[in-house]
mmCIF file of C-alpha atoms and ligand atoms in Angstrom:
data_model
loop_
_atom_site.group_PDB
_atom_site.id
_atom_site.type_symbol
_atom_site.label_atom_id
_atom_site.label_comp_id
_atom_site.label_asym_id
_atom_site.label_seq_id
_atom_site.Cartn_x
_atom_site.Cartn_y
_atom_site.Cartn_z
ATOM 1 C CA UNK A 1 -2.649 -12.820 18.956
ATOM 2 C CA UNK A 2 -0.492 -9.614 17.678
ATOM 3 C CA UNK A 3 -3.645 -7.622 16.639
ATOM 4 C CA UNK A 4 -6.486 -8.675 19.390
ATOM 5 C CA UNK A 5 -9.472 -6.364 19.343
ATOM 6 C CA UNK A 6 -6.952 -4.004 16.465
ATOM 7 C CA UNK A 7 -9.437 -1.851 14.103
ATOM 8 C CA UNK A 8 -7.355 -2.424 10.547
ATOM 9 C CA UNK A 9 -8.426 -0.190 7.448
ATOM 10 C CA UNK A 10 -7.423 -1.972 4.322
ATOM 11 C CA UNK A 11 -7.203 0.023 1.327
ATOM 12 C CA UNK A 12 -6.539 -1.805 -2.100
ATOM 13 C CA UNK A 13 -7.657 -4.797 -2.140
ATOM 14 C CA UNK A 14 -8.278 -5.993 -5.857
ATOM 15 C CA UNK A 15 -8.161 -9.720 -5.592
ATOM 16 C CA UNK A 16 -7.012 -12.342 -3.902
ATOM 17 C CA UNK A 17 -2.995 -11.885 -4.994
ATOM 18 C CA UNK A 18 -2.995 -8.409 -3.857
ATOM 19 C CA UNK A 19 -0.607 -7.919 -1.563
ATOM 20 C CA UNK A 20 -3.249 -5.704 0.818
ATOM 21 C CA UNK A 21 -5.159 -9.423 0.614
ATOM 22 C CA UNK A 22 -2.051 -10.916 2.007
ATOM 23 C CA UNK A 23 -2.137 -8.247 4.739
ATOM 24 C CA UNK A 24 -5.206 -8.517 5.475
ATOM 25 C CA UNK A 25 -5.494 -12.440 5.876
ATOM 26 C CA UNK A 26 -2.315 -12.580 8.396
ATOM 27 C CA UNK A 27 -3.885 -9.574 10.623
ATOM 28 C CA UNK A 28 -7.072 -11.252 10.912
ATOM 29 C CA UNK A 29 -5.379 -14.387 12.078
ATOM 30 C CA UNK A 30 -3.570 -11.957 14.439
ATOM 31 C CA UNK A 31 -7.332 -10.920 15.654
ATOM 32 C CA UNK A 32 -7.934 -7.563 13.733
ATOM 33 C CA UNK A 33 -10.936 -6.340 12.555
ATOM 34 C CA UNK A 34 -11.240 -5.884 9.084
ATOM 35 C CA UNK A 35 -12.847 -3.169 6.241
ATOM 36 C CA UNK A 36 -12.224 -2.766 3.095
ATOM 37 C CA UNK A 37 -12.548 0.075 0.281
ATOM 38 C CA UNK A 38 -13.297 -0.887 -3.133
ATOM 39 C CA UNK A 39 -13.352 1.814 -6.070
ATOM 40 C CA UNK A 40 -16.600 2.071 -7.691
ATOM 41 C CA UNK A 41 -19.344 -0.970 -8.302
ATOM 42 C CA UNK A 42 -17.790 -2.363 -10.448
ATOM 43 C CA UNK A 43 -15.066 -3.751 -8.519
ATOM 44 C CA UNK A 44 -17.429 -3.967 -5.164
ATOM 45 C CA UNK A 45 -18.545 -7.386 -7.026
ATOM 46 C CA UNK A 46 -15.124 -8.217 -6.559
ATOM 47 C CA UNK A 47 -13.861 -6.876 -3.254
ATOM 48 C CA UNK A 48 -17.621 -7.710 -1.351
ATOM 49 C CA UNK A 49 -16.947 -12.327 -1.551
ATOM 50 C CA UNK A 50 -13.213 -11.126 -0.718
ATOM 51 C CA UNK A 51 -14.239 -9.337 2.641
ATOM 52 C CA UNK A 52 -16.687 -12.008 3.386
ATOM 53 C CA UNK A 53 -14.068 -14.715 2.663
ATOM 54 C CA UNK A 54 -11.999 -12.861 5.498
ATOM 55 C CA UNK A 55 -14.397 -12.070 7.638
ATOM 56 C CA UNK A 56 -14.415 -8.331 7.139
ATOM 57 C CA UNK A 57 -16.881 -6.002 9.311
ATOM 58 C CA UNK A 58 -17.968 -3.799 6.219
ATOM 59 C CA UNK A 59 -16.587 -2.795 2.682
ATOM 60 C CA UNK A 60 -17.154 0.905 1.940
ATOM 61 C CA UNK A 61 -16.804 2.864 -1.793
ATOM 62 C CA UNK A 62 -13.783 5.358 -1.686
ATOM 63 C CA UNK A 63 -11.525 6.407 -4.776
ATOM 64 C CA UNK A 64 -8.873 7.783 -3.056
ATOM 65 C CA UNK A 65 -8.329 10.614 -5.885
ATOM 66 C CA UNK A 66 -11.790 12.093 -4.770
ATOM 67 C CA UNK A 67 -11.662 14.339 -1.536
ATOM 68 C CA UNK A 68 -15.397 14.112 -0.758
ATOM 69 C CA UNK A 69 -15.230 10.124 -0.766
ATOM 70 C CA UNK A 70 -12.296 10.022 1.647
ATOM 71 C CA UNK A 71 -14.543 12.390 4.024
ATOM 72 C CA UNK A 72 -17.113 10.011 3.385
ATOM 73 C CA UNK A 73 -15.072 7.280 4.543
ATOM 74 C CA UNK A 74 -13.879 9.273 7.516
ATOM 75 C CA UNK A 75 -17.723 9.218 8.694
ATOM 76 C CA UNK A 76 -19.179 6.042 7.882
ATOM 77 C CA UNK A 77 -15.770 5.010 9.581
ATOM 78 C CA UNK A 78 -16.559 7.035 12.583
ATOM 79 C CA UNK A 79 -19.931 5.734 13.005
ATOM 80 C CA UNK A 80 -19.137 1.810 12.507
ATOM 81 C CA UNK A 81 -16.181 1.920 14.528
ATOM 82 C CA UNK A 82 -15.050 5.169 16.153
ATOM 83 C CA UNK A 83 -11.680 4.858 15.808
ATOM 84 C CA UNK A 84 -9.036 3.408 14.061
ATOM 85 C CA UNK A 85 -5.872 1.030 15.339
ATOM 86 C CA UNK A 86 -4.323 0.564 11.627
ATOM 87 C CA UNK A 87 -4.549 1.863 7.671
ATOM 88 C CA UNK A 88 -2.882 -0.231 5.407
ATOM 89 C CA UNK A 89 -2.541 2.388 1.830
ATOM 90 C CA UNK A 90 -1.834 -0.364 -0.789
ATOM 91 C CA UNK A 91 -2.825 1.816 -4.023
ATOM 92 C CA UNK A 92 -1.052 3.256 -6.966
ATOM 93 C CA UNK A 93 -2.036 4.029 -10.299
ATOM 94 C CA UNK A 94 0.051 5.334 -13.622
ATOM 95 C CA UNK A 95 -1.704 5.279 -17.044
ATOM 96 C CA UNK A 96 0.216 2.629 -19.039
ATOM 97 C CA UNK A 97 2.202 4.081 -21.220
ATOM 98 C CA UNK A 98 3.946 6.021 -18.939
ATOM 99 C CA UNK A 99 4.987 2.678 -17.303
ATOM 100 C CA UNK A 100 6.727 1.863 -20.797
ATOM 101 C CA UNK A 101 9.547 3.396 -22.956
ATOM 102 C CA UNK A 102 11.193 6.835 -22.356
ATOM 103 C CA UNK A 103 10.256 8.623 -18.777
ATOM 104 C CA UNK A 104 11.250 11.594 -20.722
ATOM 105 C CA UNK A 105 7.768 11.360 -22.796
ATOM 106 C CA UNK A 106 5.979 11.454 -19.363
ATOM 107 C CA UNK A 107 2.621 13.978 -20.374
ATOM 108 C CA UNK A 108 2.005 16.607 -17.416
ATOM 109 C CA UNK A 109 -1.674 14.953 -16.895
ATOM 110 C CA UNK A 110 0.197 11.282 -16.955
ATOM 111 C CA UNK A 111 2.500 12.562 -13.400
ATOM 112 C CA UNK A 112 0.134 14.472 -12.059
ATOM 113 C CA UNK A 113 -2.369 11.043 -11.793
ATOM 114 C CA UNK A 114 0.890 8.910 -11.180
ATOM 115 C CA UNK A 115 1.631 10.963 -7.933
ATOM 116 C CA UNK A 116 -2.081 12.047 -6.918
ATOM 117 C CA UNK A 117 -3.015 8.614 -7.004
ATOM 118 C CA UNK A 118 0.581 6.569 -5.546
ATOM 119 C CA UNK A 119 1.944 9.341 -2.802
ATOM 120 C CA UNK A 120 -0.564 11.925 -2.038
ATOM 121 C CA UNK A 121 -3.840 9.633 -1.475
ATOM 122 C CA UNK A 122 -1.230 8.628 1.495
ATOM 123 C CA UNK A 123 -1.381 12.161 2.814
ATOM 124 C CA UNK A 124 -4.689 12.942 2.550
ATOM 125 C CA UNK A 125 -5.964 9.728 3.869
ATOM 126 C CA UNK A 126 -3.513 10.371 7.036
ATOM 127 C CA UNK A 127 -5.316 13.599 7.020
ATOM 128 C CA UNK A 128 -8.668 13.024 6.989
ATOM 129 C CA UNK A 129 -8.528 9.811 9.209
ATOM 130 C CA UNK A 130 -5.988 11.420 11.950
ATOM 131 C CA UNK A 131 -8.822 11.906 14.140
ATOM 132 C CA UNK A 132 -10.011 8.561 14.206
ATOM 133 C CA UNK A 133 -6.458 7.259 14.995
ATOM 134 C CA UNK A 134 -5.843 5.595 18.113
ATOM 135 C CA UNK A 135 -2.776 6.329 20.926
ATOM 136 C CA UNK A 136 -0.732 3.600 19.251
ATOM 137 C CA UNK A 137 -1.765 3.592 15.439
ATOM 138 C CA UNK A 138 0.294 2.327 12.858
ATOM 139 C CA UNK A 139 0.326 3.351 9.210
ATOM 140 C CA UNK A 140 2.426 1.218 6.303
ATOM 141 C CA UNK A 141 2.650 1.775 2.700
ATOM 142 C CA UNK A 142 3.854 0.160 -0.078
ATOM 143 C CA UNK A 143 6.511 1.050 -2.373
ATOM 144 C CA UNK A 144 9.395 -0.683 -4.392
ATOM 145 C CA UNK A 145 13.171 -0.542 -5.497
ATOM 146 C CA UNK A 146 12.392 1.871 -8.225
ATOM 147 C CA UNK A 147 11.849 4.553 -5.669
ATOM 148 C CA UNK A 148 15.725 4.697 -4.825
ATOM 149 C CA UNK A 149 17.321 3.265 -8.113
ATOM 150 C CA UNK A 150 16.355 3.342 -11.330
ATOM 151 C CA UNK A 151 14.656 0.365 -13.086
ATOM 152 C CA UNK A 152 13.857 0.584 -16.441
ATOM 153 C CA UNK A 153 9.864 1.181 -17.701
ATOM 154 C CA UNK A 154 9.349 1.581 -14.137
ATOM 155 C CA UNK A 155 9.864 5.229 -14.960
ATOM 156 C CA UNK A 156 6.797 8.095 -13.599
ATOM 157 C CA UNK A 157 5.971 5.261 -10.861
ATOM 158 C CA UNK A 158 9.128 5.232 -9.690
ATOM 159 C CA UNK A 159 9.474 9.329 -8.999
ATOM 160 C CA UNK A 160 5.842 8.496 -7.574
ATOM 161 C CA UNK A 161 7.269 6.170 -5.023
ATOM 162 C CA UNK A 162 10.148 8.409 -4.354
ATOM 163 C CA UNK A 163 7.367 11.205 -2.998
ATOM 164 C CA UNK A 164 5.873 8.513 -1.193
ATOM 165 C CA UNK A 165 9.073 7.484 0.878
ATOM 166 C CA UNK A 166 9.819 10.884 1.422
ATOM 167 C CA UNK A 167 6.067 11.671 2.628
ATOM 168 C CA UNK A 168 6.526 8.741 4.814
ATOM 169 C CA UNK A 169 9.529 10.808 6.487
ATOM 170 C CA UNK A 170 7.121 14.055 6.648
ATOM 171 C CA UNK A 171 4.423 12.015 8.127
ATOM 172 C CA UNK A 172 6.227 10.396 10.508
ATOM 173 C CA UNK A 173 7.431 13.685 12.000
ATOM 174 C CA UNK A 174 3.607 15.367 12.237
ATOM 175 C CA UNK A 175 1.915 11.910 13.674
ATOM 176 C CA UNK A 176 4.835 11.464 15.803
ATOM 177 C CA UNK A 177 3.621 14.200 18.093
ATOM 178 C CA UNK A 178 0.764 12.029 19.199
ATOM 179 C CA UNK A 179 2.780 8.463 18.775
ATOM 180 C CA UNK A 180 1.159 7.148 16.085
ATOM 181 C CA UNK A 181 3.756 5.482 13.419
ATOM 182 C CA UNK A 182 3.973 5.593 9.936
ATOM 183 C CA UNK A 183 6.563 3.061 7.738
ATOM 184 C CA UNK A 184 6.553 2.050 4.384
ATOM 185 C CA UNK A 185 7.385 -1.740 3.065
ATOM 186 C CA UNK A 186 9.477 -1.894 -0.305
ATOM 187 C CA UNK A 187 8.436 -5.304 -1.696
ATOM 188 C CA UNK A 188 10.000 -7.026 -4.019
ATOM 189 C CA UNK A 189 8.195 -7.877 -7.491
ATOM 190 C CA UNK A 190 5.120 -10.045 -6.796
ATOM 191 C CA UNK A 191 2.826 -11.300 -9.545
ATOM 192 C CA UNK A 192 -0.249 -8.852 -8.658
ATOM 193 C CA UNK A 193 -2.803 -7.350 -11.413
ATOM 194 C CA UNK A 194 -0.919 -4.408 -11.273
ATOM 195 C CA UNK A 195 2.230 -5.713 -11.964
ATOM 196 C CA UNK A 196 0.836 -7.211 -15.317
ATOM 197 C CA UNK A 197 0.392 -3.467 -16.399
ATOM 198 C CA UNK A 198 4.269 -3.441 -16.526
ATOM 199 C CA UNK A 199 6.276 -3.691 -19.027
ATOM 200 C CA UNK A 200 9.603 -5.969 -18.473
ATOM 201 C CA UNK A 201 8.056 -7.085 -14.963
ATOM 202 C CA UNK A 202 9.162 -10.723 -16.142
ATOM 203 C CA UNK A 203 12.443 -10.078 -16.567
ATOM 204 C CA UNK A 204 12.955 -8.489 -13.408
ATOM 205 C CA UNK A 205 11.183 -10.948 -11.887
ATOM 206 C CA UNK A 206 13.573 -13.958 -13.164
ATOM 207 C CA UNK A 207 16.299 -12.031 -12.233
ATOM 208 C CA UNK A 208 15.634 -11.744 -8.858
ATOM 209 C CA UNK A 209 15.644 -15.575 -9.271
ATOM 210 C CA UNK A 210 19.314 -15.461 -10.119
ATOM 211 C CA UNK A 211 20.893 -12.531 -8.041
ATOM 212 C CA UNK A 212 18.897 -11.613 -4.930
ATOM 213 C CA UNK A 213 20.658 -12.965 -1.988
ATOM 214 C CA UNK A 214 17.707 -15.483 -1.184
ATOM 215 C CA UNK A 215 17.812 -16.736 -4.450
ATOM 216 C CA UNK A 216 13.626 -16.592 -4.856
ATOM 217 C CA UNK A 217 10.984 -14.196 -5.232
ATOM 218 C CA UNK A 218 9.378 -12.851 -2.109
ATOM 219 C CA UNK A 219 5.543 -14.225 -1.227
ATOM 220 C CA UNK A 220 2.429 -11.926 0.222
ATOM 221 C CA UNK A 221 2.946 -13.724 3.076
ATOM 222 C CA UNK A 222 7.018 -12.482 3.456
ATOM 223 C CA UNK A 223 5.804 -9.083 2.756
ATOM 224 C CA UNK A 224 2.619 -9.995 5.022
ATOM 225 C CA UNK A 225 4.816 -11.200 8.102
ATOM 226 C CA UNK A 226 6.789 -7.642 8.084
ATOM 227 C CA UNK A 227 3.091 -6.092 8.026
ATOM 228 C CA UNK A 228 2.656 -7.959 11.212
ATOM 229 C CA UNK A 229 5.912 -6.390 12.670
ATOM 230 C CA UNK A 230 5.273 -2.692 11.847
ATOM 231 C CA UNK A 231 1.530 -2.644 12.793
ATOM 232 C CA UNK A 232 2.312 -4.494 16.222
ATOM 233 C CA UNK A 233 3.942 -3.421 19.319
ATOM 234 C CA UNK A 234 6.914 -5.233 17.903
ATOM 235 C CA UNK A 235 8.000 -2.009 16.014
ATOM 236 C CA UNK A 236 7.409 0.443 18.696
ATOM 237 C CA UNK A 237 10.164 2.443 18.354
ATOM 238 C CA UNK A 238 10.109 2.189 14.563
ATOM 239 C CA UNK A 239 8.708 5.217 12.546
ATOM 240 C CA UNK A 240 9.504 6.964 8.950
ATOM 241 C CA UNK A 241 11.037 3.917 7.894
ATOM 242 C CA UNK A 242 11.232 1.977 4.376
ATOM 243 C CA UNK A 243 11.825 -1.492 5.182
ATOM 244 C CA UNK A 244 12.778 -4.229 2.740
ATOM 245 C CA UNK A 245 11.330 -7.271 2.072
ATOM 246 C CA UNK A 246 12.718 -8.174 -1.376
ATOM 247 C CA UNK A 247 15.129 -11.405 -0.469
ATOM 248 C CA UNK A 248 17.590 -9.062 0.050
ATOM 249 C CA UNK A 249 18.043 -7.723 -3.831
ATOM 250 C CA UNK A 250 18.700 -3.929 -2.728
ATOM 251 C CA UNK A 251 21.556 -4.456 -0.975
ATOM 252 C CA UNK A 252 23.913 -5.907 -4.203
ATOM 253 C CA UNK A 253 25.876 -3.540 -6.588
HETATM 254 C C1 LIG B 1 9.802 -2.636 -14.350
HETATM 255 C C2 LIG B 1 9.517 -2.853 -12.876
HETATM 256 C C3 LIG B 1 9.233 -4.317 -12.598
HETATM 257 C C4 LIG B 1 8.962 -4.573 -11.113
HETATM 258 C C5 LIG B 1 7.713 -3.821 -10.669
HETATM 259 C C6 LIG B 1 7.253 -4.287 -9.255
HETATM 260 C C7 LIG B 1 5.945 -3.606 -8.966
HETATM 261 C C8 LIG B 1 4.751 -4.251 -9.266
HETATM 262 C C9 LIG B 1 3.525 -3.616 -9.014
HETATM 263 C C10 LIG B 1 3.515 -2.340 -8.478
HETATM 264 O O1 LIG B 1 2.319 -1.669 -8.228
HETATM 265 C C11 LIG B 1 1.769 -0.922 -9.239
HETATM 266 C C12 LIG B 1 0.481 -0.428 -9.050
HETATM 267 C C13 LIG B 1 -0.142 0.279 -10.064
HETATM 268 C C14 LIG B 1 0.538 0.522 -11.233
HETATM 269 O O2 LIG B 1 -0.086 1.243 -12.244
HETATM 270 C C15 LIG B 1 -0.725 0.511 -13.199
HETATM 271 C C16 LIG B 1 -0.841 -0.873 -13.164
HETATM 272 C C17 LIG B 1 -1.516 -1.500 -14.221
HETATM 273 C C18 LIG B 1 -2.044 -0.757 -15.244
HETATM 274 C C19 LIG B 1 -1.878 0.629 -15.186
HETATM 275 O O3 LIG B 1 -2.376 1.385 -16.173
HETATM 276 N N1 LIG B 1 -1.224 1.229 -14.181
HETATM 277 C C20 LIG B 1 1.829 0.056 -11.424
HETATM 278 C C21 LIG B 1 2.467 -0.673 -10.395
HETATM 279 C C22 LIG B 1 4.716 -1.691 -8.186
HETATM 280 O O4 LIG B 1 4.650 -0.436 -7.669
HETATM 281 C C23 LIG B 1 5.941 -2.317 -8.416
#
């Protein structure tokens, strides 16, 4: 069991083909302890069977754009469990027409949600949790190709992703001190409900088909596995790192 007796804090689970769900499921068969956030009632009804279904401890309300819910988290955190082994941050957010068209048209308001909500949630969460962090906690994120290169419509997400990777980096060297790790996981495209916001996500998604290395998409349970890895001992001496698990697509010209 990777994870015996590990405290994991899952945040963005939607539904049951969200990659945090994927997570989630492979760490509890590892022997973690689950909870999950949800944001707002409306999407408890959804999240609440979901945590049940996995066998989650509790489910707790936090939109990670609001600092007072975070600190609210922190505490009812702090009370159920004391302290934390892992935080999986598995949320992003862009209004949808800046994930269409010309990046160029991005509105001010339209990147300043894109990166509050996809890179800095990620800081502040590290932030207000760091406390409740064990000796050996691990942190992961998720981000994707469009951070490095540039894939069309992918467009304010992409820079978004790009300040995550690079907060990663930043993080790693402040939580370092006290050897707690913090790695990001570039996924390949996986049908999620987020990736139906997207515009050209099928095309992409056949062409990894044709010209990734593997030769097939990449599963939950791929990106799940590497989850595994970076929030076990396994990846000890692993931290600031974007790892790849997208059948090996990044690495063609
Ligand atoms: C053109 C790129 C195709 C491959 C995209 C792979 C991918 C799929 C999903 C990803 O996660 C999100 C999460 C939220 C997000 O913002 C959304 C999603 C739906 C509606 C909306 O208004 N915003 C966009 C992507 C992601 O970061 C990357």
């Amino acid at each position: 069991m990777l994870l015996k007796d590990k405290k994991a804090l899952i945040f963005g689970v939607a539904n049951n083909k969200s990659i945090a769900y994927g997570i989630a499921k492979a760490f509890k068969e590892q022997g973690a302890s689950l909870a999950f956030n949800y944001l707002g009632e409306a999407l408890k009804k959804r999240v609440q069977p979901l945590s049940k279904e996995l066998g989650g401890d509790f489910i707790f309300d936090c939109d990670v754009s609001n600092d007072e819910q975070i600190e609210q988290a922190k505490q009812l955190v702090e009370e159920k469990w004391g302290k934390v082994d892992i935080l999986i941050h598995s949320v992003a957010f862009a209004k949808r027409e800046d994930l269409k068209g010309r990046f160029i048209e991005t509105s001010r308001e339209g990147f300043h949600i894109a990166l509050d909500i996809s890179a800095y949630s990620l800081v502040r969460l590290c932030q207000a949790f760091e406390p409740l962090f064990t000796e050996q906690a691990s942190i992961i994120t998720l981000s994707y190709y469009g951070a490095q290169k540039v894939v069309r419509n992918y467009n304010v997400m992409g820079v978004a992703k790009a300040a995550l990777e690079a907060s990663v980096r930043y993080l790693a060297l402040d939580l370092g001190e006290n050897n707690i790790r913090i790695n990001a996981i570039s996924a390949g495209p996986i049908k999620t409900l987020a990736a139906s916001g997207i515009s050209g996500f099928k095309t992409i998604f056949k062409t990894i088909e044709e010209k990734a290395p593997l030769k097939r998409n990449v599963t939950q349970e791929d990106v799940a596995k590497t989850a595994l890895y970076l929030a076990s001992d396994l990846s000890s001496g692993v931290t600031g790192e974007v790892i790849f698990v997208d059948s090996g697509y990044n690495i063609l010209g």
